[in-house]
CSV table of C-alpha atoms and ligand atoms in Angstrom, one decimal:
chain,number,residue,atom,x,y,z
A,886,UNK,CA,29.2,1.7,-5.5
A,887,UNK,CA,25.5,3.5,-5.6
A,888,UNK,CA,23.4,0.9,-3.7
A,889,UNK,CA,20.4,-0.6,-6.5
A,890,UNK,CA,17.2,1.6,-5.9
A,891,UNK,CA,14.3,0.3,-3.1
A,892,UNK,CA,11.1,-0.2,-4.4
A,893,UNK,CA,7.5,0.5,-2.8
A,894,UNK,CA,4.2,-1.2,-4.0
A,895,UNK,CA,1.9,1.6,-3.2
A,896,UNK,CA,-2.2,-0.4,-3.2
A,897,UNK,CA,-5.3,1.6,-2.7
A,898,UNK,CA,-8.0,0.3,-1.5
A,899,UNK,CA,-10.4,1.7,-3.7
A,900,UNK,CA,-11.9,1.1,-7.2
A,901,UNK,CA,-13.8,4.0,-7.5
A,902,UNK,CA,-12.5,6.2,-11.1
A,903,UNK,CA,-11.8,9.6,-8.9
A,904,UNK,CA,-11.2,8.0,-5.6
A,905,UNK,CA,-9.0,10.2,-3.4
A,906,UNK,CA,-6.6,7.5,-2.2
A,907,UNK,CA,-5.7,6.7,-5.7
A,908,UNK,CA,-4.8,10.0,-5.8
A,909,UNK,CA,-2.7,10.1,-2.6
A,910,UNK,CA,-0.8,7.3,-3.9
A,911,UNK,CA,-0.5,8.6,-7.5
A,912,UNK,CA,1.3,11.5,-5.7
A,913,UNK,CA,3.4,10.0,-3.4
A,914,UNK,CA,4.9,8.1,-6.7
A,915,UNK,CA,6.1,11.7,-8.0
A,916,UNK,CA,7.5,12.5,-4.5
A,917,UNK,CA,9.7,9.0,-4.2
A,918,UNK,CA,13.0,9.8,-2.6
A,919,UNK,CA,16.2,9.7,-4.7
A,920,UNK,CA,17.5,5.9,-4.5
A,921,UNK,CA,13.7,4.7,-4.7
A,922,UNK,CA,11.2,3.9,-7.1
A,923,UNK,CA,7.6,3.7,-6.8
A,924,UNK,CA,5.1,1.3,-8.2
A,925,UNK,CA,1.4,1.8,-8.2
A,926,UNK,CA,-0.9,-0.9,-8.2
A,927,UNK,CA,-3.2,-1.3,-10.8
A,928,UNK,CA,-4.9,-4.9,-10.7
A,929,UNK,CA,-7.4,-4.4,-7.4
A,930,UNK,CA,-10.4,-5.1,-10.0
A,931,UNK,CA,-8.9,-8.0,-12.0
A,932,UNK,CA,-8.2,-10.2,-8.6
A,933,UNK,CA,-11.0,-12.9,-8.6
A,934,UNK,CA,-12.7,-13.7,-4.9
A,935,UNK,CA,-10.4,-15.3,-2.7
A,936,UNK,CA,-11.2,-18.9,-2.3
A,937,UNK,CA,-8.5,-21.0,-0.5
A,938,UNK,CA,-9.5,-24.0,-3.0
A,939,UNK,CA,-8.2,-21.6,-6.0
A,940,UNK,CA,-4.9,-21.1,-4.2
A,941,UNK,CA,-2.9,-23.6,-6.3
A,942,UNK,CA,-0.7,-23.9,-9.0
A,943,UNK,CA,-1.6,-22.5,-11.5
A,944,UNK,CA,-2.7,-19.5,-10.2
A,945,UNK,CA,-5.5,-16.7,-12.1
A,946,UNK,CA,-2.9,-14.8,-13.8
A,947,UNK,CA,-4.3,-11.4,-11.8
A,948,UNK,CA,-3.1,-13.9,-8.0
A,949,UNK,CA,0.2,-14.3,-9.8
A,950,UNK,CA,1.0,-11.0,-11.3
A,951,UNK,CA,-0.3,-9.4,-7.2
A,952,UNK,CA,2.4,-11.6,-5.6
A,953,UNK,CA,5.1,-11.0,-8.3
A,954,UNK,CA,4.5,-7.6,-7.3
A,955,UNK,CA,4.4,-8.1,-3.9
A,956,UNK,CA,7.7,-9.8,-3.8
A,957,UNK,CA,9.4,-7.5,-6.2
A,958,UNK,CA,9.1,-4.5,-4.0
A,959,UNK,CA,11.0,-4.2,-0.9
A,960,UNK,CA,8.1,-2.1,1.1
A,961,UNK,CA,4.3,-1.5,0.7
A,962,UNK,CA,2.1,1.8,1.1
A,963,UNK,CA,-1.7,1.2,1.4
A,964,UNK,CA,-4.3,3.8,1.4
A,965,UNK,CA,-7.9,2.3,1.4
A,966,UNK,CA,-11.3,3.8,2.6
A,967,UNK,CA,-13.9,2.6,4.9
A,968,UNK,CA,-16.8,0.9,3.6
A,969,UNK,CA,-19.5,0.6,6.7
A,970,UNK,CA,-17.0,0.9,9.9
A,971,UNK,CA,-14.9,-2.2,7.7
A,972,UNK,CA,-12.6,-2.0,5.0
A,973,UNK,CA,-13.9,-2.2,1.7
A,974,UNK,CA,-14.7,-5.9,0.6
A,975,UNK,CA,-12.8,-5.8,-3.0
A,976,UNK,CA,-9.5,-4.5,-0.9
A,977,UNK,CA,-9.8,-7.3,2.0
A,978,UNK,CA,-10.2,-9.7,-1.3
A,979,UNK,CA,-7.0,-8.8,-1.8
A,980,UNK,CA,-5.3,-9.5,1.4
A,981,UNK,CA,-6.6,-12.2,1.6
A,982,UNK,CA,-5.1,-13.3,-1.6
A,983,UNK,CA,-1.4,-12.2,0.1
A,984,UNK,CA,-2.0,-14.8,3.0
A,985,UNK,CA,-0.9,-18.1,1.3
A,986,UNK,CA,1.5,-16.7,-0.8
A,987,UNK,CA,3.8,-16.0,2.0
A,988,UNK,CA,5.2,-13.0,0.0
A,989,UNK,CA,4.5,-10.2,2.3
A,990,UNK,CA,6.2,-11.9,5.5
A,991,UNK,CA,8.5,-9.5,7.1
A,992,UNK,CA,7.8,-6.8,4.5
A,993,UNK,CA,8.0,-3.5,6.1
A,994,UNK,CA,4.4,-2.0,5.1
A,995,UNK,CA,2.5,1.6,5.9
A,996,UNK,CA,-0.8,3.0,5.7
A,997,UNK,CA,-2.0,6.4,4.8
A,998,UNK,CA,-5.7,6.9,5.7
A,999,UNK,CA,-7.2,9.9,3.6
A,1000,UNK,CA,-10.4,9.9,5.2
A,1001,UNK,CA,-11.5,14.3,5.0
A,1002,UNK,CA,-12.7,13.7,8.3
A,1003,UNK,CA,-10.5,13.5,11.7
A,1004,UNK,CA,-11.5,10.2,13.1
A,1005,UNK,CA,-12.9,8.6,9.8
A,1006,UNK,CA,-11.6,5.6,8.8
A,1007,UNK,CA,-10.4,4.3,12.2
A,1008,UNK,CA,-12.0,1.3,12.3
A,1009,UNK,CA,-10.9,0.4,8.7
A,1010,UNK,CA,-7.1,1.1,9.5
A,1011,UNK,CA,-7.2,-0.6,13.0
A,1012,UNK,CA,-8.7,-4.1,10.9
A,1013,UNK,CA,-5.9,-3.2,8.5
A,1014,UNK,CA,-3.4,-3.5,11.3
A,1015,UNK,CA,-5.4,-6.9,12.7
A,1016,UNK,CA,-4.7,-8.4,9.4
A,1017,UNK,CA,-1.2,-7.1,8.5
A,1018,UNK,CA,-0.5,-8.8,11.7
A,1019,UNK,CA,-1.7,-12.4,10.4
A,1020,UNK,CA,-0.1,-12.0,7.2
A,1021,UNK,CA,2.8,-11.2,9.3
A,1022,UNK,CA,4.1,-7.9,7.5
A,1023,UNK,CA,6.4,-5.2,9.7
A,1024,UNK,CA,4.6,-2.6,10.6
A,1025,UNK,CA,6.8,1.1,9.9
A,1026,UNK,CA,4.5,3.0,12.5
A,1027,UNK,CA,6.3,6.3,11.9
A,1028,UNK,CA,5.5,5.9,7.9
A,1029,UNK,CA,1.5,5.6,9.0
A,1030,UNK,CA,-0.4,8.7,8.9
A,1031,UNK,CA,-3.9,10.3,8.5
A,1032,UNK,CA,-3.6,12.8,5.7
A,1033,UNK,CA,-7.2,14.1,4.8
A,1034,UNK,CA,-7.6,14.3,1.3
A,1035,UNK,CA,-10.8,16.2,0.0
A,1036,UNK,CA,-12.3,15.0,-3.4
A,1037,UNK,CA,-11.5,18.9,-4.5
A,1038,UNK,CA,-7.9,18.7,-4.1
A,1039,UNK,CA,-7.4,16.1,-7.0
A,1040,UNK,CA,-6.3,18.1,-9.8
A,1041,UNK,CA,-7.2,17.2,-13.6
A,1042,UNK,CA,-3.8,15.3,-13.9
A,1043,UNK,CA,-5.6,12.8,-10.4
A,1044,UNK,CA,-2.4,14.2,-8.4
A,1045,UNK,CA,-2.9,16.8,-5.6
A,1046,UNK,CA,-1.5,20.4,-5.8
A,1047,UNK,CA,-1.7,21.3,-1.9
A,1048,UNK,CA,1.9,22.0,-0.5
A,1049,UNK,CA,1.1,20.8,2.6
A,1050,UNK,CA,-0.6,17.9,1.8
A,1051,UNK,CA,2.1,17.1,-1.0
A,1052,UNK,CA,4.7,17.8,2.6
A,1053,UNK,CA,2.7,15.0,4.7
A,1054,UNK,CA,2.8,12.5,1.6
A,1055,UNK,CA,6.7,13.3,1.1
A,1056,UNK,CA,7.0,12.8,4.6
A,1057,UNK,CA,5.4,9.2,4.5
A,1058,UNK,CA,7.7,8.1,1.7
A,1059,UNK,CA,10.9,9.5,3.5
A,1060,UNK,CA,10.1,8.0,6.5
A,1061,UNK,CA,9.4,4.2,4.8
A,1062,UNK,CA,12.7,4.9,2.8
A,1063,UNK,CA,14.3,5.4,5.9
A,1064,UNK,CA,13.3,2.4,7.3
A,1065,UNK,CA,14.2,0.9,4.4
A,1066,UNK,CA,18.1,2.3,4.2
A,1067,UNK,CA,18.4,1.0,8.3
A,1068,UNK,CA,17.5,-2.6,7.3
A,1069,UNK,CA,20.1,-2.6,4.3
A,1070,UNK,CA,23.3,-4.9,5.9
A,1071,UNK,CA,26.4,-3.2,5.1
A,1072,UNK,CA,28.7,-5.9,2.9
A,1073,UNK,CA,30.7,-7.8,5.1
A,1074,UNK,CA,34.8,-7.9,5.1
A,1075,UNK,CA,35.7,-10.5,2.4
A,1076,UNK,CA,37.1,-13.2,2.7
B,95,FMN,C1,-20.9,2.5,0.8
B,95,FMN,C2,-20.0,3.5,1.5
B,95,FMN,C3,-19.8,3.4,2.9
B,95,FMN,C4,-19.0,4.2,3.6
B,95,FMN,N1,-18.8,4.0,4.9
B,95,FMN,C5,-17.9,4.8,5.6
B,95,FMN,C6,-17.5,4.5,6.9
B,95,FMN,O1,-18.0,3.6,7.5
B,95,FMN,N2,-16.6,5.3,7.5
B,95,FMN,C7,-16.0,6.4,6.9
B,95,FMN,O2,-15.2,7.1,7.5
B,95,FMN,N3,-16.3,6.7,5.6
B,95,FMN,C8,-17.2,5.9,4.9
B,95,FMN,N4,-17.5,6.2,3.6
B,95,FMN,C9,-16.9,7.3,3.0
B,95,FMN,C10,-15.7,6.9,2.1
B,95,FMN,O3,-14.7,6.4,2.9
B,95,FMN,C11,-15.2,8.1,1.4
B,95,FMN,O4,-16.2,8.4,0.4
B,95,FMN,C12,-13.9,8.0,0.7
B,95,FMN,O5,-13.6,9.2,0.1
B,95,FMN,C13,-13.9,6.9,-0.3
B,95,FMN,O6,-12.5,6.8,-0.8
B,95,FMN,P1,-12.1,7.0,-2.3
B,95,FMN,O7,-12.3,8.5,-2.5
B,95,FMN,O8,-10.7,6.6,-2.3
B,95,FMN,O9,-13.0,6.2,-3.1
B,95,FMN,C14,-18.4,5.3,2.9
B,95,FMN,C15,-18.6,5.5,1.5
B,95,FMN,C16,-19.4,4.6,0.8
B,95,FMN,C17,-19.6,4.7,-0.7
């Protein structure tokens, strides 16, 4: 029997119209591995600040359709900037909006940082990792990558058109898919 397809969540970190991880993500959901779909997130703007007293049934419909989401897919890619050595402030919003719900414990997660420059975005990606860690999400370390993106790759269509670059994303979502087939149990002998 053909096994139901995985799914990745793929969240930028960004708001900005042309932003370049948009665009990563955007491309990685044309290069999905057969057997996996993949989702991109569009609701980053609509989440309102995170205030632990707002964290109750019912929730803003934008907290409710995040961790429907969140649970719906069996891994998550992120790719955010770096806003002032931190990650951007409408991106940690949203994190923190995943702490409560609970949905994103032990879910395998990845990061790609697109930063154009070789050791930009570090200290965005290691607070990423600090707070993956409290929400208690699995790290997939051989699905994280830095993949520079420049803003002149992004074709008219917001996808990128480098081969090699296109190669590095595939490589990401094999390598999360992967992960993802080695956690699937094998049915047991029925009884
Ligand atoms: C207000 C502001 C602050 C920034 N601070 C940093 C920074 O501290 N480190 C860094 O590597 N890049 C920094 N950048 C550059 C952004 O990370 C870069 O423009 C990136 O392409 C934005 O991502 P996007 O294209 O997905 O919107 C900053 C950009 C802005 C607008």
């Amino acid at each position: 029997m053909v096994p139901p397809p995985t799914r990745i969540l793929l969240i930028s970190g960004s708001l900005r119209a042309g932003s370049t991880n948009t665009a990563l993500l955007r491309t990685a959901q044309t290069l999905a591995p057969d057997g996996t779909i993949a989702v991109v997130y569009e609701g980053l703007g609509e989440l309102p600040l995170f205030n632990p007293d707002d964290d109750t049934v019912p929730l803003h419909p934008a907290v409710a359709d995040l961790r429907k989401q969140i649970s719906q897919a069996d891994a998550l890619l992120f790719s955010t900037p770096e806003y002032a050595g931190a990650l951007p402030g409408s991106f940690k919003n949203l994190l923190d909006w995943t702490v409560g719900g609970g949905e994103t414990y032990g879910k395998p997660v990845a990061w790609v940082n697109a930063s154009g420059s070789p050791t930009g975005a570090a200290d965005a990606h290691r607070s990423l990792r600090t707070v993956l860690g409290y929400t208690g999400s699995g790290i997939v370390e051989e699905a994280c990558a830095h993949i520079p993106v420049v803003r002149s790759a992004i074709g008219s269509d917001g996808l990128i058109a480098d081969d090699v670059v296109r190669q590095q994303i595939a490589d990401v979502m094999s390598a999360l898919a992967s992960d993802l087939q080695g956690r699937v149990q094998p049915p047991g002998p029925r009884g």
